[in-house]
């Protein structure tokens, strides 16, 4: 149960401004900005903070998203705390440098205001852009609401810079649904954030003995570095949960890689990630009133995927449905694939429910109907909410 800290400050903010506020408090030294809907107003707000002196940082106004990631990649290698944000086609344009940052295990925080990928063109929300980077050696965390977007941004810096991790972190939050929606947000006082997130105190390079970064590697070295990255991802699971517990001590809001709602006695389980988790929670309550023992498993950390937790929760259910806002075409819902992989060998049917693509409206009643069908064995293996 979440509790309110007496030190928290209550504000009303849209998601973009909540993330910008968290970034200001994190005190990065270098920002790279390039506008793209729906994250543009976040970088505009950060520009205001820099111009007013509230944030003492170098803001680089670049000509593309590729340059945005390239510039903060270099700054992070030199020891700076860095941040950028993007969405959709911008994230795709950034892809080459996304892989460089992940492969070099550089501490970076990037916010992704999730948005559908062309073609056809859309500026509205789904998760296709975010999940497309699942193999880029980035930690990926997804917020359910504006409060989580603020909280996870602060935690992302702490996780990324942890010596046992040293991986870039991507904080995803749903475009327009969260970026442009105003909610009640509890922010921490600056001094509390300072205690939670002290200045970065290490460099990845030694200026007294300069070296080249990212040289060609022999096959033996290449697979060694990739194995080290996999081990860092596995260590990150414990760090994510530990940072979440430490954040709870300060803010009264508990975090971790997953969150369960009414899972203990649930016979039927819905798995979700992102803003429509709130709709799924309402649907669970509604079907409970009809006598269907349903529960909700929220995935907060998509990478590293919490497969052990998912498996332990799924094994207790009679049926599972996974809400997916992204598709691996020719295979199925992306989150559904992850859940099925984690649950391999369990005698539990797992169904994909794919919807919300390109901003298509999904409401609690849609999830409620799917849960009812799951309980009576009438839910298809793959259902699209068209």
GROMACS .gro file of C-alpha atoms in nm:
model
  386
    1UNK     CA    1   0.000   0.000   0.000
    2UNK     CA    2   0.130   0.342  -0.090
    3UNK     CA    3   0.147   0.608   0.175
    4UNK     CA    4   0.200   0.981   0.150
    5UNK     CA    5   0.519   1.129   0.291
    6UNK     CA    6   0.462   1.441   0.497
    7UNK     CA    7   0.750   1.601   0.309
    8UNK     CA    8   0.602   1.556  -0.037
    9UNK     CA    9   0.491   1.865  -0.228
   10UNK     CA   10   0.164   1.837  -0.419
   11UNK     CA   11   0.149   1.982  -0.769
   12UNK     CA   12  -0.079   1.953  -1.072
   13UNK     CA   13   0.129   1.866  -1.378
   14UNK     CA   14   0.100   1.705  -1.717
   15UNK     CA   15   0.327   1.410  -1.773
   16UNK     CA   16   0.584   1.594  -1.985
   17UNK     CA   17   0.626   1.861  -1.719
   18UNK     CA   18   0.646   1.602  -1.440
   19UNK     CA   19   0.933   1.428  -1.617
   20UNK     CA   20   1.103   1.763  -1.682
   21UNK     CA   21   1.069   1.851  -1.313
   22UNK     CA   22   1.231   1.522  -1.213
   23UNK     CA   23   1.514   1.581  -1.460
   24UNK     CA   24   1.570   1.930  -1.321
   25UNK     CA   25   1.598   1.783  -0.970
   26UNK     CA   26   1.837   1.512  -1.093
   27UNK     CA   27   2.078   1.790  -1.206
   28UNK     CA   28   2.215   1.651  -1.531
   29UNK     CA   29   2.508   1.845  -1.673
   30UNK     CA   30   2.429   1.790  -2.042
   31UNK     CA   31   2.095   1.776  -2.224
   32UNK     CA   32   2.033   1.714  -2.592
   33UNK     CA   33   1.706   1.838  -2.739
   34UNK     CA   34   1.525   1.776  -3.064
   35UNK     CA   35   1.147   1.824  -3.080
   36UNK     CA   36   0.900   1.555  -3.178
   37UNK     CA   37   0.538   1.511  -3.077
   38UNK     CA   38   0.436   1.416  -2.810
   39UNK     CA   39   0.751   1.489  -2.605
   40UNK     CA   40   0.826   1.841  -2.733
   41UNK     CA   41   0.678   2.029  -2.437
   42UNK     CA   42   0.903   1.833  -2.200
   43UNK     CA   43   1.217   1.968  -2.365
   44UNK     CA   44   1.060   2.315  -2.385
   45UNK     CA   45   1.009   2.306  -2.010
   46UNK     CA   46   1.369   2.191  -1.955
   47UNK     CA   47   1.484   2.479  -2.174
   48UNK     CA   48   1.293   2.716  -1.946
   49UNK     CA   49   1.467   2.566  -1.643
   50UNK     CA   50   1.808   2.615  -1.804
   51UNK     CA   51   1.735   2.972  -1.917
   52UNK     CA   52   1.605   3.067  -1.571
   53UNK     CA   53   1.905   2.917  -1.395
   54UNK     CA   54   1.701   2.655  -1.209
   55UNK     CA   55   1.900   2.389  -1.394
   56UNK     CA   56   2.267   2.453  -1.452
   57UNK     CA   57   2.326   2.237  -1.757
   58UNK     CA   58   2.461   2.258  -2.109
   59UNK     CA   59   2.165   2.224  -2.345
   60UNK     CA   60   2.269   2.114  -2.695
   61UNK     CA   61   2.017   2.202  -2.965
   62UNK     CA   62   2.093   1.941  -3.226
   63UNK     CA   63   1.975   1.887  -3.583
   64UNK     CA   64   1.840   1.535  -3.538
   65UNK     CA   65   1.764   1.260  -3.289
   66UNK     CA   66   2.072   1.070  -3.405
   67UNK     CA   67   2.285   1.369  -3.305
   68UNK     CA   68   2.097   1.399  -2.976
   69UNK     CA   69   2.200   1.052  -2.866
   70UNK     CA   70   2.551   1.089  -3.012
   71UNK     CA   71   2.615   1.409  -2.816
   72UNK     CA   72   2.502   1.280  -2.477
   73UNK     CA   73   2.677   0.949  -2.542
   74UNK     CA   74   3.007   1.136  -2.565
   75UNK     CA   75   2.926   1.354  -2.264
   76UNK     CA   76   2.833   1.050  -2.055
   77UNK     CA   77   3.157   0.875  -2.147
   78UNK     CA   78   3.341   1.183  -2.021
   79UNK     CA   79   3.165   1.162  -1.685
   80UNK     CA   80   2.859   1.385  -1.719
   81UNK     CA   81   2.507   1.300  -1.607
   82UNK     CA   82   2.294   1.329  -1.922
   83UNK     CA   83   1.936   1.318  -2.048
   84UNK     CA   84   1.735   1.332  -2.367
   85UNK     CA   85   1.386   1.244  -2.485
   86UNK     CA   86   1.218   1.132  -2.806
   87UNK     CA   87   0.931   0.933  -2.956
   88UNK     CA   88   0.827   0.719  -3.250
   89UNK     CA   89   1.017   0.803  -3.573
   90UNK     CA   90   1.266   1.000  -3.363
   91UNK     CA   91   1.354   0.690  -3.162
   92UNK     CA   92   1.398   0.497  -3.486
   93UNK     CA   93   1.626   0.769  -3.623
   94UNK     CA   94   1.826   0.747  -3.298
   95UNK     CA   95   1.861   0.369  -3.327
   96UNK     CA   96   2.226   0.346  -3.438
   97UNK     CA   97   2.344   0.545  -3.136
   98UNK     CA   98   2.099   0.366  -2.906
   99UNK     CA   99   2.291   0.046  -2.978
  100UNK     CA  100   2.627   0.219  -2.931
  101UNK     CA  101   2.523   0.345  -2.588
  102UNK     CA  102   2.392   0.005  -2.483
  103UNK     CA  103   2.691  -0.184  -2.618
  104UNK     CA  104   2.935   0.047  -2.439
  105UNK     CA  105   2.722   0.031  -2.118
  106UNK     CA  106   2.710   0.409  -2.079
  107UNK     CA  107   2.493   0.560  -1.799
  108UNK     CA  108   2.224   0.756  -1.985
  109UNK     CA  109   1.859   0.833  -1.912
  110UNK     CA  110   1.617   0.885  -2.200
  111UNK     CA  111   1.242   0.939  -2.181
  112UNK     CA  112   1.028   0.792  -2.459
  113UNK     CA  113   0.679   0.934  -2.500
  114UNK     CA  114   0.539   0.627  -2.671
  115UNK     CA  115   0.380   0.680  -3.009
  116UNK     CA  116   0.278   0.468  -3.308
  117UNK     CA  117   0.525   0.411  -3.590
  118UNK     CA  118   0.450   0.497  -3.952
  119UNK     CA  119   0.319   0.383  -4.194
  120UNK     CA  120   0.035   0.485  -4.196
  121UNK     CA  121   0.123   0.803  -4.014
  122UNK     CA  122  -0.001   0.852  -3.658
  123UNK     CA  123   0.091   1.084  -3.374
  124UNK     CA  124  -0.111   0.885  -3.120
  125UNK     CA  125  -0.009   0.622  -2.870
  126UNK     CA  126   0.099   0.264  -2.883
  127UNK     CA  127   0.411   0.084  -2.758
  128UNK     CA  128   0.567  -0.025  -3.087
  129UNK     CA  129   0.849   0.230  -3.070
  130UNK     CA  130   0.942   0.148  -2.710
  131UNK     CA  131   0.951  -0.231  -2.745
  132UNK     CA  132   1.144  -0.212  -3.073
  133UNK     CA  133   1.454  -0.140  -2.861
  134UNK     CA  134   1.421  -0.450  -2.645
  135UNK     CA  135   1.752  -0.595  -2.774
  136UNK     CA  136   1.956  -0.273  -2.754
  137UNK     CA  137   2.104  -0.348  -2.407
  138UNK     CA  138   1.897  -0.078  -2.236
  139UNK     CA  139   1.699  -0.112  -1.915
  140UNK     CA  140   1.339  -0.028  -2.006
  141UNK     CA  141   1.078   0.083  -1.754
  142UNK     CA  142   0.719   0.185  -1.825
  143UNK     CA  143   0.504   0.421  -1.618
  144UNK     CA  144   0.133   0.371  -1.551
  145UNK     CA  145   0.050   0.732  -1.463
  146UNK     CA  146   0.204   1.077  -1.430
  147UNK     CA  147   0.316   1.009  -1.073
  148UNK     CA  148   0.509   0.704  -1.186
  149UNK     CA  149   0.662   0.897  -1.475
  150UNK     CA  150   0.807   1.145  -1.224
  151UNK     CA  151   0.918   0.876  -0.979
  152UNK     CA  152   1.070   0.642  -1.236
  153UNK     CA  153   1.270   0.924  -1.395
  154UNK     CA  154   1.447   0.987  -1.065
  155UNK     CA  155   1.501   0.616  -1.009
  156UNK     CA  156   1.633   0.574  -1.364
  157UNK     CA  157   1.936   0.795  -1.293
  158UNK     CA  158   2.014   0.602  -0.975
  159UNK     CA  159   1.979   0.263  -1.147
  160UNK     CA  160   2.180   0.361  -1.455
  161UNK     CA  161   2.474   0.490  -1.253
  162UNK     CA  162   2.486   0.197  -1.012
  163UNK     CA  163   2.838   0.043  -1.037
  164UNK     CA  164   2.688  -0.306  -1.056
  165UNK     CA  165   2.473  -0.204  -1.353
  166UNK     CA  166   2.619   0.078  -1.568
  167UNK     CA  167   2.353   0.052  -1.836
  168UNK     CA  168   2.142   0.319  -2.007
  169UNK     CA  169   1.779   0.342  -1.896
  170UNK     CA  170   1.476   0.420  -2.111
  171UNK     CA  171   1.169   0.546  -1.922
  172UNK     CA  172   0.856   0.499  -2.134
  173UNK     CA  173   0.521   0.669  -2.077
  174UNK     CA  174   0.217   0.676  -2.302
  175UNK     CA  175   0.200   0.959  -2.552
  176UNK     CA  176  -0.086   1.208  -2.497
  177UNK     CA  177  -0.254   0.972  -2.248
  178UNK     CA  178   0.014   1.070  -1.995
  179UNK     CA  179   0.232   1.332  -2.165
  180UNK     CA  180  -0.051   1.581  -2.204
  181UNK     CA  181  -0.283   1.477  -1.918
  182UNK     CA  182  -0.274   1.676  -1.596
  183UNK     CA  183  -0.277   1.478  -1.272
  184UNK     CA  184  -0.211   1.530  -0.906
  185UNK     CA  185   0.160   1.463  -0.853
  186UNK     CA  186   0.358   1.448  -0.531
  187UNK     CA  187   0.714   1.570  -0.586
  188UNK     CA  188   1.001   1.540  -0.344
  189UNK     CA  189   1.179   1.843  -0.198
  190UNK     CA  190   1.508   1.921  -0.370
  191UNK     CA  191   1.717   1.828  -0.067
  192UNK     CA  192   1.552   1.485  -0.047
  193UNK     CA  193   1.627   1.423  -0.414
  194UNK     CA  194   1.986   1.533  -0.352
  195UNK     CA  195   2.022   1.270  -0.080
  196UNK     CA  196   1.867   1.002  -0.301
  197UNK     CA  197   2.066   1.099  -0.611
  198UNK     CA  198   2.408   1.245  -0.527
  199UNK     CA  199   2.632   1.374  -0.807
  200UNK     CA  200   2.790   1.118  -1.035
  201UNK     CA  201   3.144   1.062  -0.906
  202UNK     CA  202   3.313   0.845  -1.168
  203UNK     CA  203   3.418   0.848  -1.532
  204UNK     CA  204   3.432   0.561  -1.776
  205UNK     CA  205   3.758   0.694  -1.919
  206UNK     CA  206   4.082   0.806  -1.756
  207UNK     CA  207   4.185   1.148  -1.889
  208UNK     CA  208   4.544   1.089  -1.777
  209UNK     CA  209   4.559   0.778  -1.995
  210UNK     CA  210   4.326   0.843  -2.291
  211UNK     CA  211   4.199   0.552  -2.496
  212UNK     CA  212   3.975   0.496  -2.794
  213UNK     CA  213   3.614   0.400  -2.728
  214UNK     CA  214   3.429   0.136  -2.927
  215UNK     CA  215   3.711  -0.019  -3.133
  216UNK     CA  216   3.676  -0.326  -3.351
  217UNK     CA  217   3.668  -0.635  -3.131
  218UNK     CA  218   3.787  -0.986  -3.202
  219UNK     CA  219   3.517  -1.255  -3.188
  220UNK     CA  220   3.648  -1.372  -2.850
  221UNK     CA  221   3.631  -1.018  -2.710
  222UNK     CA  222   3.295  -0.940  -2.871
  223UNK     CA  223   3.110  -1.234  -2.718
  224UNK     CA  224   3.282  -1.165  -2.384
  225UNK     CA  225   3.150  -0.807  -2.380
  226UNK     CA  226   2.801  -0.927  -2.472
  227UNK     CA  227   2.812  -1.183  -2.193
  228UNK     CA  228   2.913  -0.910  -1.949
  229UNK     CA  229   2.617  -0.703  -2.064
  230UNK     CA  230   2.381  -0.996  -2.003
  231UNK     CA  231   2.521  -1.041  -1.653
  232UNK     CA  232   2.475  -0.667  -1.587
  233UNK     CA  233   2.111  -0.698  -1.698
  234UNK     CA  234   2.058  -0.986  -1.457
  235UNK     CA  235   2.216  -0.787  -1.172
  236UNK     CA  236   1.992  -0.493  -1.262
  237UNK     CA  237   1.684  -0.688  -1.148
  238UNK     CA  238   1.794  -0.673  -0.785
  239UNK     CA  239   1.909  -0.312  -0.821
  240UNK     CA  240   1.572  -0.203  -0.964
  241UNK     CA  241   1.393  -0.357  -0.667
  242UNK     CA  242   1.642  -0.218  -0.415
  243UNK     CA  243   1.621   0.135  -0.556
  244UNK     CA  244   1.242   0.102  -0.548
  245UNK     CA  245   1.250   0.014  -0.179
  246UNK     CA  246   1.485   0.302  -0.100
  247UNK     CA  247   1.260   0.539  -0.292
  248UNK     CA  248   0.963   0.418  -0.086
  249UNK     CA  249   1.143   0.519   0.233
  250UNK     CA  250   1.163   0.875   0.102
  251UNK     CA  251   0.839   0.914  -0.089
  252UNK     CA  252   0.604   0.656   0.058
  253UNK     CA  253   0.551   0.498  -0.285
  254UNK     CA  254   0.680   0.147  -0.338
  255UNK     CA  255   0.837   0.036  -0.664
  256UNK     CA  256   0.998  -0.262  -0.829
  257UNK     CA  257   0.998  -0.452  -1.156
  258UNK     CA  258   0.636  -0.568  -1.116
  259UNK     CA  259   0.324  -0.496  -0.915
  260UNK     CA  260   0.041  -0.734  -0.833
  261UNK     CA  261  -0.321  -0.643  -0.770
  262UNK     CA  262  -0.545  -0.909  -0.616
  263UNK     CA  263  -0.314  -1.184  -0.739
  264UNK     CA  264  -0.313  -1.399  -0.425
  265UNK     CA  265  -0.641  -1.580  -0.492
  266UNK     CA  266  -0.678  -1.496  -0.861
  267UNK     CA  267  -0.791  -1.773  -1.094
  268UNK     CA  268  -0.778  -1.550  -1.401
  269UNK     CA  269  -0.498  -1.308  -1.458
  270UNK     CA  270  -0.454  -1.004  -1.681
  271UNK     CA  271  -0.098  -0.888  -1.754
  272UNK     CA  272  -0.041  -0.531  -1.872
  273UNK     CA  273   0.217  -0.256  -1.908
  274UNK     CA  274   0.172   0.119  -1.925
  275UNK     CA  275  -0.121   0.357  -1.887
  276UNK     CA  276  -0.403   0.114  -1.965
  277UNK     CA  277  -0.310  -0.079  -1.651
  278UNK     CA  278  -0.554   0.153  -1.475
  279UNK     CA  279  -0.831   0.040  -1.709
  280UNK     CA  280  -0.737  -0.323  -1.643
  281UNK     CA  281  -0.754  -0.263  -1.268
  282UNK     CA  282  -1.109  -0.127  -1.303
  283UNK     CA  283  -1.203  -0.430  -1.515
  284UNK     CA  284  -1.066  -0.666  -1.250
  285UNK     CA  285  -1.280  -0.497  -0.985
  286UNK     CA  286  -1.589  -0.523  -1.204
  287UNK     CA  287  -1.555  -0.893  -1.280
  288UNK     CA  288  -1.480  -0.962  -0.912
  289UNK     CA  289  -1.823  -0.818  -0.837
  290UNK     CA  290  -1.963  -1.081  -1.077
  291UNK     CA  291  -1.791  -1.363  -0.892
  292UNK     CA  292  -1.489  -1.405  -1.122
  293UNK     CA  293  -1.169  -1.415  -0.919
  294UNK     CA  294  -0.944  -1.202  -1.137
  295UNK     CA  295  -0.612  -1.037  -1.067
  296UNK     CA  296  -0.369  -0.801  -1.237
  297UNK     CA  297   0.005  -0.832  -1.288
  298UNK     CA  298   0.162  -0.503  -1.395
  299UNK     CA  299   0.497  -0.516  -1.572
  300UNK     CA  300   0.698  -0.208  -1.483
  301UNK     CA  301   1.042  -0.328  -1.601
  302UNK     CA  302   1.025  -0.465  -1.955
  303UNK     CA  303   1.403  -0.506  -1.968
  304UNK     CA  304   1.541  -0.687  -1.782
  305UNK     CA  305   1.220  -0.887  -1.809
  306UNK     CA  306   1.113  -1.019  -1.464
  307UNK     CA  307   1.059  -1.372  -1.590
  308UNK     CA  308   1.098  -1.538  -1.249
  309UNK     CA  309   0.825  -1.321  -1.094
  310UNK     CA  310   0.595  -1.365  -1.394
  311UNK     CA  311   0.635  -1.743  -1.386
  312UNK     CA  312   0.557  -1.763  -1.014
  313UNK     CA  313   0.240  -1.555  -1.053
  314UNK     CA  314   0.119  -1.725  -1.372
  315UNK     CA  315   0.162  -2.077  -1.233
  316UNK     CA  316  -0.122  -2.014  -0.984
  317UNK     CA  317  -0.377  -1.911  -1.248
  318UNK     CA  318  -0.626  -2.111  -1.450
  319UNK     CA  319  -0.603  -1.870  -1.742
  320UNK     CA  320  -0.404  -1.562  -1.841
  321UNK     CA  321  -0.465  -1.281  -2.089
  322UNK     CA  322  -0.190  -1.037  -2.186
  323UNK     CA  323  -0.281  -0.684  -2.299
  324UNK     CA  324  -0.052  -0.584  -2.582
  325UNK     CA  325  -0.009  -0.243  -2.743
  326UNK     CA  326   0.264  -0.370  -2.977
  327UNK     CA  327   0.291  -0.661  -3.219
  328UNK     CA  328   0.576  -0.870  -3.353
  329UNK     CA  329   0.412  -0.926  -3.689
  330UNK     CA  330   0.406  -1.289  -3.787
  331UNK     CA  331   0.438  -1.394  -3.424
  332UNK     CA  332   0.205  -1.210  -3.185
  333UNK     CA  333   0.181  -0.949  -2.912
  334UNK     CA  334   0.528  -0.855  -2.789
  335UNK     CA  335   0.448  -0.862  -2.418
  336UNK     CA  336   0.251  -1.182  -2.475
  337UNK     CA  337   0.558  -1.347  -2.626
  338UNK     CA  338   0.759  -1.251  -2.317
  339UNK     CA  339   0.497  -1.390  -2.079
  340UNK     CA  340   0.465  -1.714  -2.275
  341UNK     CA  341   0.841  -1.757  -2.278
  342UNK     CA  342   0.863  -1.699  -1.902
  343UNK     CA  343   0.580  -1.948  -1.848
  344UNK     CA  344   0.715  -2.224  -2.072
  345UNK     CA  345   0.618  -2.569  -1.949
  346UNK     CA  346   0.336  -2.449  -1.723
  347UNK     CA  347  -0.008  -2.595  -1.790
  348UNK     CA  348  -0.174  -2.253  -1.804
  349UNK     CA  349  -0.339  -2.117  -2.122
  350UNK     CA  350  -0.206  -1.771  -2.214
  351UNK     CA  351  -0.402  -1.552  -2.457
  352UNK     CA  352  -0.298  -1.237  -2.645
  353UNK     CA  353  -0.537  -0.941  -2.640
  354UNK     CA  354  -0.401  -0.686  -2.887
  355UNK     CA  355  -0.543  -0.335  -2.895
  356UNK     CA  356  -0.475   0.035  -2.868
  357UNK     CA  357  -0.260   0.046  -3.180
  358UNK     CA  358  -0.232   0.392  -3.331
  359UNK     CA  359  -0.427   0.538  -3.040
  360UNK     CA  360  -0.737   0.318  -3.083
  361UNK     CA  361  -0.951   0.364  -2.773
  362UNK     CA  362  -0.953   0.080  -2.522
  363UNK     CA  363  -1.176   0.110  -2.217
  364UNK     CA  364  -1.235  -0.097  -1.904
  365UNK     CA  365  -1.541  -0.257  -2.064
  366UNK     CA  366  -1.323  -0.408  -2.338
  367UNK     CA  367  -1.092  -0.567  -2.081
  368UNK     CA  368  -1.391  -0.671  -1.871
  369UNK     CA  369  -1.548  -0.854  -2.166
  370UNK     CA  370  -1.222  -1.032  -2.245
  371UNK     CA  371  -1.186  -1.142  -1.882
  372UNK     CA  372  -1.540  -1.277  -1.881
  373UNK     CA  373  -1.470  -1.471  -2.200
  374UNK     CA  374  -1.145  -1.602  -2.049
  375UNK     CA  375  -1.334  -1.733  -1.747
  376UNK     CA  376  -1.582  -1.932  -1.959
  377UNK     CA  377  -1.326  -2.055  -2.212
  378UNK     CA  378  -1.450  -1.832  -2.496
  379UNK     CA  379  -1.140  -1.614  -2.541
  380UNK     CA  380  -0.948  -1.676  -2.862
  381UNK     CA  381  -0.577  -1.751  -2.847
  382UNK     CA  382  -0.526  -1.410  -3.010
  383UNK     CA  383  -0.798  -1.144  -2.992
  384UNK     CA  384  -0.768  -0.807  -3.161
  385UNK     CA  385  -0.971  -0.519  -3.021
  386UNK     CA  386  -1.057  -0.361  -3.357
   0.00000   0.00000   0.00000
